[in-house]
Amino acid sequence: MPSFWKLFLPLAVVPLGIILVFYEWVAEDFFDRLETLEAVTLESQARVIGHVLTDVVADALILAEQNELRDFLATGDRARLPQSAAELLSFSRYVGVYDQVRFIDASGQEIVRVNRNGGNPVVVAEAALQDKEGRYYFEEALGLERGQVYLSALDLNIERGVVEIPYKPMIRVGTPVVDADGRTLGIILVNYLAQDLLDTLSGVGRMSSGVAMLLNQEGYWLLAPDASQSWGFMFPGGEERRLEVEDPIAWSRMTQQPSGHFYTARGLYTYRWLDLVEEIGLFMSVGISAGMGAEPRRWCVLTRVPRAFIDRRRAEILLPLGVSGAVVLGLLAIGLRAIITVMAERRRRQKHLERLASLDTLTGIANRRTFEERLMREMARTDRHGRRCALLMIDLDGFKAVNDTQGHQVGDQVLKDVAKLLGRTLRVRSEDVVARFGGDEFAVLLCELGDAQTALAVAEMIRARIGRLAWGGQSVSASIGVALYPDHAGDMPELFRVADAAMYGSKRAGKDRIRLAERPSDT
């Protein structure tokens, strides 16, 4: 009937118009979320790179301050050498990410070398030590000043002129050993097994809707969707294994700006160039050298969401428009429900990403980045109000024995139980923070302290309670280093350093004990 059509057609225009507007909104929202997710992935990878390289640089600097080593290099008293070698062996065993850790004297002769040896580190016999005079990493590190660090490029390890199989990605970090008179006595050199970093970046890259990649400054893949594309610069004829050759349009766009995203026929590219010196500088103040005449160490983290994925999502969004006019009003209801679902999913993703960025995934307590941000704020507040705060660095003694004898599942439970215990212990102090720094290392921030005795009392409570825990008849203990701000350090890197030094002092003194950091005037 004409009257029906006169009523129906105008009314039908409204839901149809809403559906069309809804499509445009959902499409725009989808691409906004997609671009945001890719950018968050790169930000997370950048933070991983900064944290890992900062840890490696910090390890080298700490080793270079070993008193026994400097005394031996200055005096030649070989009675001091076994203790230095033992400390180096223990360090290599607990850290577990270094293929080699070496002390090399100013002539280029290796004095002590610890090889990872497949996860069971050993001190290399004196007869097998080598002369490294003339090697680029020795010359570069030896020419630096105290507190400066040489950072090599990331490449594959070469033995006897041939790339080692299986591939062993490596970064070499060296720093001079300098005596009290400013004389350079030799260098510390650590060979970091970068496969651990690449695996972590791959794991973080799974947040992406596409594939995550890592390039060096020449555009060669260090981490590629297809492993056979990686490390082209290490092999004759590998010049073709570069992004510039595979997708010259994308490479041209990426070289124009330090970061961004763009669409090509191959999909959505999102990229960010990283200056490794700047990334390390976010966490510690140290002079980094890439070598004489070398360009700054630059990597590019990027993701590519394939065009097929984007087209498929477009089709999924367009599909409701194919539904016949007989169900238009039904589609309106579905559309409203879809809006709610999309918004809820968006909030859920955002909260999930924020949680991933702030918490340790195993224990649920704060991660290192969150802890450092909280510590920085607390130090600023301490400066304003003339108070003190304390940093407790906690390392579990005997954790490896539990992990090795009862398996990783029990080992994970140990870490969860310790984290839960720390949280219960500090619950009455609402401003305090507990975090896991990785492995079996934890950190605690105690706020608004009157004196060191309060911090030591809390540390003793923690040590005693951890010692009472048990798993299958086995237990762990805690070596704890305590440092107060501003009593023991004037900035955050120094506070971490002295707290770490106190913790390692606890271990060297027999473990299962607490040590207060030394005041600057006492060192």
Coordinates of C-alpha atoms in Angstrom, one line a residue:
M1 CA 0.0 0.0 0.0
P2 CA 1.3 3.5 -0.8
S3 CA 0.8 4.7 2.8
F4 CA 3.1 1.8 4.0
W5 CA 5.9 2.7 1.6
K6 CA 5.6 6.4 2.6
L7 CA 6.1 5.4 6.2
F8 CA 8.6 2.6 5.7
L9 CA 11.0 4.2 3.3
P10 CA 11.7 7.3 5.4
L11 CA 12.1 5.1 8.5
A12 CA 14.3 2.7 6.7
V13 CA 16.7 5.5 5.6
V14 CA 17.5 6.1 9.3
P15 CA 18.9 2.7 10.2
L16 CA 20.5 2.3 6.9
G17 CA 22.2 5.7 7.4
I18 CA 23.3 4.6 10.9
I19 CA 24.7 1.4 9.4
L20 CA 26.8 3.3 6.9
V21 CA 28.0 5.7 9.6
F22 CA 28.7 2.7 11.8
Y23 CA 30.8 1.1 9.1
E24 CA 32.9 4.2 8.7
W25 CA 33.4 4.5 12.5
V26 CA 34.3 0.9 13.0
A27 CA 36.7 1.0 10.1
E28 CA 38.4 4.1 11.4
D29 CA 38.5 2.7 14.9
F30 CA 39.9 -0.6 13.7
F31 CA 42.8 1.2 11.9
D32 CA 43.4 3.5 14.9
R33 CA 43.6 0.5 17.2
L34 CA 45.8 -1.4 14.8
E35 CA 48.2 1.5 14.4
T36 CA 48.3 2.0 18.2
L37 CA 48.9 -1.6 18.9
E38 CA 51.8 -1.7 16.5
A39 CA 53.3 1.5 18.0
V40 CA 52.9 0.0 21.5
T41 CA 54.7 -3.2 20.3
L42 CA 57.7 -1.1 19.1
E43 CA 57.7 0.9 22.3
S44 CA 57.8 -2.3 24.4
Q45 CA 60.6 -3.7 22.2
A46 CA 62.6 -0.4 22.6
R47 CA 62.3 -0.6 26.3
V48 CA 63.5 -4.3 26.3
I49 CA 66.6 -3.3 24.2
G50 CA 67.3 -0.4 26.5
H51 CA 67.0 -2.5 29.7
V52 CA 69.1 -5.4 28.3
L53 CA 71.9 -3.3 27.0
T54 CA 71.9 -1.2 30.2
D55 CA 72.3 -4.3 32.2
V56 CA 75.2 -5.5 30.0
V57 CA 77.0 -2.2 30.3
A58 CA 76.4 -2.0 34.0
D59 CA 77.9 -5.5 34.4
A60 CA 81.0 -4.5 32.5
L61 CA 81.4 -1.4 34.6
I62 CA 80.9 -3.3 37.9
L63 CA 83.5 -5.9 36.9
A64 CA 86.0 -3.2 36.0
E65 CA 85.9 -2.0 39.6
Q66 CA 86.9 -5.3 41.1
N67 CA 89.7 -4.4 43.6
E68 CA 91.5 -7.7 43.4
L69 CA 91.8 -7.4 39.6
R70 CA 93.1 -3.9 39.7
D71 CA 95.6 -4.8 42.5
F72 CA 96.9 -7.7 40.5
L73 CA 97.2 -5.8 37.2
A74 CA 99.1 -3.0 39.1
T75 CA 101.3 -5.3 41.2
G76 CA 101.5 -8.6 39.3
D77 CA 100.7 -10.4 42.6
R78 CA 99.3 -13.7 41.3
A79 CA 98.0 -14.6 44.8
R80 CA 95.1 -12.2 44.0
L81 CA 94.2 -13.8 40.7
P82 CA 92.4 -16.9 41.9
Q83 CA 89.9 -14.8 43.9
S84 CA 89.2 -12.6 40.9
A85 CA 88.7 -15.7 38.7
A86 CA 86.4 -17.2 41.2
E87 CA 84.3 -14.1 41.4
L88 CA 84.2 -13.9 37.6
L89 CA 83.1 -17.6 37.4
S90 CA 80.4 -17.0 39.9
F91 CA 79.2 -13.9 38.1
S92 CA 79.1 -15.8 34.7
R93 CA 77.2 -18.7 36.3
Y94 CA 74.5 -16.6 37.9
V95 CA 74.0 -14.1 35.1
G96 CA 74.1 -16.8 32.4
V97 CA 74.0 -14.6 29.3
Y98 CA 77.7 -14.2 28.5
D99 CA 79.6 -16.4 26.2
Q100 CA 82.9 -15.1 27.5
V101 CA 84.0 -12.8 30.3
R102 CA 87.6 -11.7 30.1
F103 CA 90.2 -9.6 31.9
I104 CA 92.9 -8.5 29.5
D105 CA 96.0 -6.5 30.5
A106 CA 97.3 -3.4 28.8
S107 CA 99.6 -5.5 26.6
G108 CA 96.7 -7.4 25.2
Q109 CA 97.3 -10.6 27.1
E110 CA 94.3 -12.4 28.5
I111 CA 94.7 -12.7 32.3
V112 CA 91.5 -14.5 33.1
R113 CA 88.8 -15.9 30.8
V114 CA 85.6 -17.6 31.7
N115 CA 83.8 -19.5 28.9
R116 CA 80.1 -20.2 29.2
N117 CA 80.7 -23.8 28.2
G118 CA 77.1 -24.7 27.3
G119 CA 75.7 -23.2 30.5
N120 CA 78.4 -24.7 32.9
P121 CA 81.0 -21.9 33.0
V122 CA 84.7 -22.8 33.4
V123 CA 87.8 -20.8 33.9
V124 CA 90.1 -21.3 31.0
A125 CA 93.5 -22.8 31.8
E126 CA 96.4 -20.3 31.8
A127 CA 98.1 -22.2 28.9
A128 CA 95.1 -21.6 26.7
L129 CA 94.9 -17.8 27.3
Q130 CA 95.5 -15.7 24.2
D131 CA 97.2 -12.5 23.1
K132 CA 94.5 -10.1 21.9
E133 CA 96.8 -7.2 21.0
G134 CA 95.6 -5.7 17.7
R135 CA 92.0 -7.0 18.0
Y136 CA 89.6 -4.2 17.3
Y137 CA 87.6 -4.6 20.5
F138 CA 90.8 -4.5 22.7
E139 CA 92.1 -1.4 21.0
E140 CA 88.8 0.4 21.2
A141 CA 88.2 -0.3 24.9
L142 CA 91.8 0.3 25.9
G143 CA 91.6 3.8 24.5
L144 CA 88.7 4.9 26.6
E145 CA 88.6 6.7 29.9
R146 CA 87.4 5.2 33.2
G147 CA 83.6 4.8 33.2
Q148 CA 83.4 4.8 29.4
V149 CA 82.2 1.7 27.5
Y150 CA 82.9 0.3 24.0
L151 CA 79.8 -1.2 22.4
S152 CA 80.3 -3.4 19.3
A153 CA 77.9 -4.0 16.5
L154 CA 75.6 -7.0 16.8
D155 CA 76.9 -9.8 14.5
L156 CA 77.6 -13.5 14.5
N157 CA 80.5 -15.1 16.3
I158 CA 83.4 -16.1 14.1
E159 CA 85.8 -18.9 15.0
R160 CA 89.0 -19.4 12.9
G161 CA 87.6 -17.1 10.2
V162 CA 84.3 -19.0 9.8
V163 CA 80.8 -18.1 11.1
E164 CA 80.1 -20.5 14.1
I165 CA 77.3 -23.0 13.6
P166 CA 74.8 -22.9 15.1
Y167 CA 74.7 -19.1 14.8
K168 CA 75.8 -17.3 17.9
P169 CA 74.6 -13.6 17.8
M170 CA 77.1 -11.5 19.8
I171 CA 77.6 -8.0 21.2
R172 CA 81.0 -7.3 22.7
V173 CA 81.1 -4.7 25.5
G174 CA 84.5 -3.5 26.9
T175 CA 85.6 -0.9 29.4
P176 CA 89.1 0.0 30.8
V177 CA 90.4 -1.0 34.2
V178 CA 92.0 2.1 35.7
D179 CA 93.9 2.4 38.9
A180 CA 93.7 5.2 41.5
D181 CA 96.4 7.2 39.7
G182 CA 94.4 7.1 36.4
R183 CA 96.7 4.6 34.7
T184 CA 94.9 2.2 32.3
L185 CA 95.9 -1.3 33.4
G186 CA 93.8 -3.3 30.9
I187 CA 90.2 -3.9 30.0
I188 CA 87.1 -5.9 31.0
L189 CA 85.4 -7.5 28.0
V190 CA 82.1 -9.4 28.0
N191 CA 80.7 -11.2 25.0
Y192 CA 76.9 -11.0 25.4
L193 CA 74.9 -13.8 23.8
A194 CA 72.3 -11.6 22.0
Q195 CA 70.1 -14.6 21.0
D196 CA 68.5 -14.1 24.4
L197 CA 67.6 -10.5 23.4
L198 CA 66.4 -11.5 20.0
D199 CA 64.1 -14.2 21.5
T200 CA 62.7 -11.7 24.0
L201 CA 62.0 -9.2 21.1
S202 CA 60.3 -12.1 19.2
G203 CA 58.1 -12.7 22.2
V204 CA 57.1 -9.1 22.6
G205 CA 56.5 -9.0 18.8
R206 CA 53.7 -11.4 19.2
M207 CA 51.6 -8.5 20.4
S208 CA 51.6 -7.3 16.8
S209 CA 48.9 -8.2 14.3
G210 CA 51.7 -8.7 11.8
V211 CA 55.3 -9.8 11.9
A212 CA 58.0 -8.1 14.0
M213 CA 61.5 -7.4 12.6
L214 CA 64.8 -5.8 13.6
L215 CA 67.2 -4.1 11.2
N216 CA 70.7 -2.7 11.6
Q217 CA 71.5 0.8 10.3
E218 CA 72.3 -0.6 6.8
G219 CA 68.9 -2.3 6.6
Y220 CA 70.1 -5.9 7.1
W221 CA 67.8 -8.1 9.1
L222 CA 69.0 -9.0 12.6
L223 CA 65.5 -10.5 13.2
A224 CA 63.4 -11.5 10.2
P225 CA 60.1 -13.2 9.5
D226 CA 62.2 -15.9 7.7
A227 CA 65.3 -16.8 9.5
S228 CA 67.2 -17.4 6.2
Q229 CA 66.9 -13.6 5.5
S230 CA 68.9 -12.7 8.6
W231 CA 72.6 -11.8 8.8
G232 CA 73.1 -11.1 5.1
F233 CA 76.1 -8.8 5.9
M234 CA 78.0 -11.8 7.4
F235 CA 78.1 -13.8 4.2
P236 CA 79.4 -13.4 0.6
G237 CA 76.5 -12.6 -1.7
G238 CA 74.3 -11.6 1.2
E239 CA 74.0 -8.0 0.0
E240 CA 70.5 -8.8 -1.4
R241 CA 69.1 -9.8 2.0
R242 CA 68.1 -6.3 2.9
L243 CA 64.8 -4.5 3.2
E244 CA 66.0 -1.9 0.7
V245 CA 66.2 -4.7 -1.9
E246 CA 63.0 -6.5 -0.9
D247 CA 60.8 -3.3 -0.6
P248 CA 62.7 -0.2 -1.7
I249 CA 59.6 2.0 -1.3
A250 CA 59.2 1.1 2.3
W251 CA 63.0 1.6 3.0
S252 CA 62.9 5.0 1.3
R253 CA 60.0 6.1 3.6
M254 CA 61.7 4.8 6.7
T255 CA 64.9 6.7 6.0
Q256 CA 63.1 10.0 5.9
Q257 CA 61.8 10.2 9.5
P258 CA 63.0 8.6 12.8
S259 CA 59.6 6.9 13.4
G260 CA 56.2 6.6 11.9
H261 CA 53.8 4.3 10.0
F262 CA 52.6 4.1 6.4
Y263 CA 50.6 1.8 4.1
T264 CA 52.0 0.2 0.9
A265 CA 50.8 -2.5 -1.4
R266 CA 52.4 -5.0 1.1
G267 CA 50.5 -3.7 4.1
L268 CA 51.0 -1.5 7.1
Y269 CA 54.5 -0.7 8.1
T270 CA 55.3 0.8 11.6
Y271 CA 58.9 1.6 12.5
R272 CA 61.1 3.3 15.0
W273 CA 64.8 4.0 14.7
L274 CA 66.8 3.5 17.9
D275 CA 70.0 5.1 18.8
L276 CA 71.4 2.5 21.3
V277 CA 73.5 5.1 23.1
E278 CA 70.3 7.2 23.7
E279 CA 68.4 4.1 24.8
I280 CA 71.0 3.2 27.3
G281 CA 71.1 6.8 28.4
L282 CA 67.5 6.6 29.5
F283 CA 68.5 4.3 32.3
M284 CA 72.1 5.3 33.2
S285 CA 74.6 8.1 32.5
V286 CA 77.7 6.6 30.9
G287 CA 79.9 7.4 27.9
I288 CA 79.3 4.9 25.1
S289 CA 81.7 4.5 22.1
A290 CA 80.9 2.6 18.9
G291 CA 84.6 2.8 17.9
M292 CA 86.8 5.3 16.1
G293 CA 85.2 6.5 12.9
A294 CA 82.1 4.4 13.4
E295 CA 78.5 5.6 13.0
P296 CA 76.4 5.6 16.1
R297 CA 74.9 2.2 16.8
R298 CA 71.4 2.4 15.2
W299 CA 68.8 -0.3 15.0
C300 CA 65.3 -0.2 13.6
V301 CA 62.4 -2.1 15.2
L302 CA 59.5 -2.5 12.8
T303 CA 56.3 -4.5 12.2
R304 CA 54.5 -5.2 9.0
V305 CA 50.8 -6.1 9.0
P306 CA 50.1 -8.0 5.7
R307 CA 47.8 -6.5 3.2
A308 CA 45.8 -9.7 3.2
F309 CA 45.0 -9.3 6.9
I310 CA 43.9 -5.7 6.3
D311 CA 41.7 -6.6 3.3
R312 CA 40.1 -9.5 5.3
R313 CA 39.2 -7.2 8.1
R314 CA 37.7 -4.6 5.7
A315 CA 35.6 -7.4 4.2
E316 CA 34.5 -8.4 7.7
I317 CA 33.4 -4.9 8.4
L318 CA 31.6 -4.5 5.1
L319 CA 29.7 -7.8 5.4
P320 CA 26.7 -6.4 7.3
L321 CA 26.0 -4.1 4.4
G322 CA 25.3 -7.2 2.2
V323 CA 22.4 -8.2 4.4
S324 CA 18.9 -7.6 2.8
G325 CA 16.7 -4.7 3.7
A326 CA 14.4 -7.2 5.5
V327 CA 16.8 -7.4 8.4
V328 CA 18.0 -3.8 8.5
L329 CA 16.4 -3.0 11.9
G330 CA 18.0 -6.2 13.3
L331 CA 21.3 -5.1 12.0
L332 CA 20.9 -1.8 13.9
A333 CA 20.6 -3.7 17.1
I334 CA 23.6 -5.9 16.2
G335 CA 25.5 -2.7 15.3
L336 CA 24.8 -1.2 18.8
R337 CA 25.9 -4.4 20.4
A338 CA 29.0 -4.4 18.3
I339 CA 29.8 -0.8 19.4
I340 CA 29.7 -1.9 23.0
T341 CA 31.7 -4.9 22.2
V342 CA 34.3 -2.9 20.3
M343 CA 34.6 -0.3 23.1
A344 CA 34.8 -3.0 25.8
E345 CA 37.5 -4.8 23.8
R346 CA 39.4 -1.6 23.3
R347 CA 39.3 -0.9 27.0
R348 CA 40.3 -4.5 27.8
R349 CA 43.2 -4.3 25.3
Q350 CA 44.4 -1.0 26.8
K351 CA 44.3 -2.4 30.4
H352 CA 46.0 -5.6 29.2
L353 CA 48.8 -3.6 27.5
E354 CA 49.1 -1.3 30.6
R355 CA 49.4 -4.4 32.8
L356 CA 52.0 -6.0 30.5
A357 CA 54.0 -2.8 30.6
S358 CA 53.9 -2.4 34.4
L359 CA 53.9 -5.9 36.0
D360 CA 56.1 -9.0 36.0
T361 CA 54.1 -11.6 34.2
L362 CA 55.1 -14.5 36.4
T363 CA 54.7 -13.0 39.9
G364 CA 52.2 -10.2 39.3
I365 CA 54.3 -7.7 41.2
A366 CA 55.9 -4.6 39.6
N367 CA 58.6 -5.0 36.9
R368 CA 61.8 -3.2 36.7
R369 CA 60.6 -0.3 34.6
T370 CA 57.6 0.4 36.9
F371 CA 59.8 0.2 40.0
E372 CA 62.4 2.6 38.5
E373 CA 59.6 5.1 37.7
R374 CA 58.2 4.8 41.2
L375 CA 61.7 5.2 42.7
M376 CA 62.4 8.3 40.7
R377 CA 59.2 9.9 41.9
E378 CA 60.0 8.9 45.5
M379 CA 63.5 10.4 45.3
A380 CA 62.1 13.7 44.0
R381 CA 59.6 13.7 46.9
T382 CA 62.4 12.9 49.3
D383 CA 64.4 15.9 48.0
R384 CA 61.4 18.2 48.4
H385 CA 60.6 17.2 52.0
G386 CA 64.0 16.4 53.4
R387 CA 63.3 12.7 54.0
R388 CA 65.0 9.4 53.3
C389 CA 64.0 6.4 51.3
A390 CA 65.8 3.0 51.0
L391 CA 66.5 0.5 48.2
L392 CA 66.7 -3.2 49.1
M393 CA 68.3 -5.5 46.5
I394 CA 67.4 -9.1 47.2
D395 CA 69.0 -12.1 45.6
L396 CA 67.8 -15.7 46.5
D397 CA 70.5 -18.0 47.6
G398 CA 69.9 -21.7 46.7
F399 CA 67.3 -21.0 44.1
K400 CA 69.2 -22.7 41.3
A401 CA 69.4 -25.9 43.4
V402 CA 65.6 -26.0 43.8
N403 CA 65.1 -25.2 40.1
D404 CA 67.6 -27.9 39.0
T405 CA 66.4 -30.6 41.3
Q406 CA 62.6 -30.1 41.3
G407 CA 62.1 -28.4 37.9
H408 CA 61.1 -25.0 36.5
Q409 CA 57.5 -25.4 37.7
V410 CA 58.6 -25.5 41.3
G411 CA 61.2 -22.8 40.6
D412 CA 58.4 -20.6 39.3
Q413 CA 56.4 -21.3 42.4
V414 CA 59.4 -20.3 44.6
L415 CA 59.5 -16.9 42.8
K416 CA 55.7 -16.5 43.2
D417 CA 55.8 -17.4 46.9
V418 CA 58.7 -15.0 47.6
A419 CA 56.8 -12.2 45.8
K420 CA 53.7 -12.9 47.8
L421 CA 55.6 -12.9 51.0
L422 CA 57.3 -9.6 50.2
G423 CA 53.8 -8.1 49.4
R424 CA 52.4 -9.3 52.7
T425 CA 55.4 -8.1 54.6
L426 CA 55.1 -4.6 53.2
R427 CA 51.3 -4.4 53.2
V428 CA 51.2 -2.2 56.3
R429 CA 53.5 0.3 54.6
S430 CA 51.2 1.4 51.7
E431 CA 53.8 3.6 50.0
D432 CA 56.4 0.8 49.7
V433 CA 56.9 -1.0 46.4
V434 CA 58.2 -4.5 45.7
A435 CA 59.4 -5.6 42.2
R436 CA 61.0 -8.5 40.4
F437 CA 64.1 -7.5 38.4
G438 CA 64.3 -10.9 36.5
G439 CA 65.6 -14.3 37.5
D440 CA 65.7 -14.7 41.2
E441 CA 66.4 -11.0 42.0
F442 CA 63.9 -8.7 43.7
A443 CA 63.9 -5.1 44.8
V444 CA 62.1 -3.3 47.5
L445 CA 61.5 0.5 47.9
L446 CA 60.9 1.7 51.5
C447 CA 59.5 5.2 51.7
E448 CA 59.6 7.9 54.4
L449 CA 62.3 6.5 56.6
G450 CA 63.8 8.1 59.7
D451 CA 67.1 6.2 59.7
A452 CA 69.0 3.2 58.4
Q453 CA 67.9 1.0 61.3
T454 CA 64.3 1.0 60.1
A455 CA 65.4 -0.2 56.7
L456 CA 67.7 -2.9 58.2
A457 CA 64.8 -4.1 60.5
V458 CA 62.5 -4.5 57.5
A459 CA 65.3 -6.3 55.6
E460 CA 65.9 -8.6 58.5
M461 CA 62.2 -9.4 58.7
I462 CA 62.2 -10.2 55.0
R463 CA 65.4 -12.4 55.3
A464 CA 64.0 -14.4 58.2
R465 CA 60.6 -15.0 56.6
I466 CA 62.1 -16.1 53.3
G467 CA 64.4 -18.5 55.2
R468 CA 61.3 -20.2 56.7
L469 CA 59.8 -21.0 53.3
A470 CA 60.2 -24.6 51.9
W471 CA 59.4 -26.5 48.8
G472 CA 59.6 -30.3 48.8
G473 CA 62.1 -30.2 51.7
Q474 CA 64.3 -27.6 50.1
S475 CA 64.6 -23.9 51.1
V476 CA 66.3 -20.7 49.9
S477 CA 67.8 -17.8 51.7
A478 CA 68.2 -14.2 50.9
S479 CA 71.3 -12.0 50.4
I480 CA 70.2 -8.4 50.8
G481 CA 71.9 -5.1 50.1
V482 CA 70.5 -1.9 51.6
A483 CA 71.2 1.6 50.4
L484 CA 69.6 4.8 51.5
Y485 CA 68.9 7.9 49.5
P486 CA 70.4 10.5 49.8
D487 CA 72.8 9.0 52.4
H488 CA 74.6 6.6 50.1
A489 CA 74.0 8.0 46.6
G490 CA 73.0 11.2 44.8
D491 CA 71.1 9.7 41.9
M492 CA 69.2 6.5 40.9
P493 CA 72.0 4.7 38.9
E494 CA 74.4 5.2 41.8
L495 CA 71.8 4.1 44.3
F496 CA 71.3 0.9 42.3
R497 CA 75.0 0.4 42.1
V498 CA 75.8 0.7 45.8
A499 CA 72.7 -1.4 46.7
D500 CA 73.9 -4.1 44.2
A501 CA 77.4 -3.9 45.6
A502 CA 76.1 -4.3 49.1
M503 CA 74.0 -7.3 48.0
Y504 CA 77.0 -9.0 46.3
G505 CA 79.0 -8.2 49.5
S506 CA 76.4 -10.2 51.4
K507 CA 76.9 -13.1 49.1
R508 CA 80.7 -12.9 49.3
A509 CA 80.4 -12.8 53.1
G510 CA 78.6 -16.1 53.2
K511 CA 75.0 -15.4 51.9
D512 CA 71.8 -15.3 54.0
R513 CA 72.7 -12.0 55.4
I514 CA 72.1 -8.2 55.1
R515 CA 74.7 -5.6 54.3
L516 CA 74.3 -1.8 54.5
A517 CA 75.9 0.1 51.7
E518 CA 79.0 2.2 52.5
R519 CA 78.7 6.0 52.6
P520 CA 80.5 7.8 49.7
S521 CA 83.0 9.2 52.2
D522 CA 83.9 5.6 53.4
T523 CA 84.9 4.3 49.9

